[in-house]
Coordinates of C-alpha atoms in Angstrom, one line a residue:
M28 CA 0.0 0.0 0.0
H29 CA 1.1 3.5 -0.5
A30 CA -0.2 6.9 0.9
L31 CA -0.4 10.5 -0.2
V32 CA -0.9 13.6 1.8
V33 CA -1.8 16.7 -0.1
T34 CA -2.2 20.1 1.6
Y35 CA -3.1 23.5 0.0
G36 CA -4.6 27.0 0.5
L37 CA -7.6 28.1 -1.3
G38 CA -7.4 30.1 -4.6
V39 CA -11.1 30.4 -4.5
T40 CA -13.8 31.1 -2.0
Q41 CA -14.8 28.3 0.5
A42 CA -18.1 28.1 -1.2
E43 CA -16.4 27.5 -4.5
H44 CA -14.0 25.1 -3.0
A45 CA -16.9 23.0 -1.6
E46 CA -18.6 22.9 -5.0
L47 CA -15.4 22.0 -6.7
R48 CA -14.8 19.2 -4.3
S49 CA -18.3 17.9 -4.7
E50 CA -17.8 18.0 -8.5
L51 CA -14.5 16.2 -8.5
A52 CA -15.4 13.6 -5.7
P53 CA -17.0 10.9 -8.0
A54 CA -14.0 11.0 -10.4
I55 CA -11.4 10.8 -7.5
D56 CA -13.4 8.0 -5.9
A57 CA -13.3 6.1 -9.2
V58 CA -9.5 6.1 -9.5
P59 CA -8.2 2.6 -10.1
G60 CA -6.3 1.4 -7.0
L61 CA -7.6 4.0 -4.6
V62 CA -8.5 2.4 -1.3
S63 CA -9.6 5.3 0.6
R64 CA -9.6 9.2 0.5
T65 CA -10.2 11.5 3.5
P66 CA -10.7 15.2 3.1
L67 CA -8.7 17.3 5.6
E68 CA -9.4 21.0 6.6
N69 CA -8.2 23.5 9.1
R70 CA -10.5 26.6 8.5
D71 CA -8.5 28.5 11.3
T72 CA -5.3 28.5 9.3
G73 CA -7.0 28.2 5.8
V74 CA -5.2 24.9 5.0
F75 CA -7.1 22.1 3.3
G76 CA -6.1 18.8 1.7
A77 CA -6.7 15.1 1.5
F78 CA -5.1 11.8 2.7
Y79 CA -5.2 9.0 0.2
V80 CA -4.3 5.3 0.4
F81 CA -3.6 3.4 -2.7
E82 CA -3.3 -0.4 -3.2
S83 CA 0.1 0.0 -4.6
R84 CA 2.9 2.5 -5.5
A85 CA 2.0 1.9 -9.2
A86 CA -1.6 3.0 -8.5
F87 CA -0.3 6.1 -6.7
D88 CA 2.1 6.9 -9.6
R89 CA -0.7 6.6 -12.1
F90 CA -2.9 9.1 -10.0
V91 CA -0.2 11.8 -9.5
A92 CA 0.6 11.6 -13.3
S93 CA -3.0 11.9 -14.2
E94 CA -4.9 14.9 -15.6
L95 CA -7.4 14.5 -12.7
Y96 CA -4.6 15.1 -10.2
G97 CA -3.4 18.2 -12.1
T98 CA -6.9 19.5 -12.3
T99 CA -7.6 19.0 -8.6
Y100 CA -4.5 20.6 -7.3
G101 CA -3.6 22.9 -10.2
A102 CA -3.7 26.8 -10.0
P103 CA -5.7 28.8 -9.5
R104 CA -7.9 26.5 -7.4
A105 CA -5.1 25.6 -4.9
T106 CA -2.3 27.7 -3.6
G107 CA 0.9 26.5 -1.8
V108 CA 0.3 22.9 -2.7
T109 CA 2.5 20.4 -0.9
A110 CA 2.4 16.6 -1.5
S111 CA 4.2 13.9 0.4
D112 CA 4.0 10.2 -0.3
F113 CA 4.6 7.3 2.1
S114 CA 5.0 3.5 2.0
I115 CA 2.7 1.7 4.2
P116 CA 4.8 -1.1 5.7
N117 CA 3.2 -4.6 4.9
G118 CA 0.0 -2.9 3.8
R119 CA -1.1 -2.8 7.4
R120 CA -3.4 -0.6 9.3
T121 CA -3.5 -0.4 13.1
S122 CA -6.1 1.1 15.3

């Protein structure tokens, strides 16, 4: 398994952001190899993002190389984008 954490500031209003997120959600949820997606937000600091888990590094690589990823995190919708990826040892989750 492989994880991706993306954070960004808003280049649009919060209402526009919510609308864009709703529009893009079905396409993101249909990404091959995506296991889960958790939206992140800190309205106090104006930082938003998402935590993604993929079945494999290959699925992660396909997503970050996709037009969908570029559309989702491309300017002017998102500013100050940071993205970090991580291996998930043995594909395990602990509670």
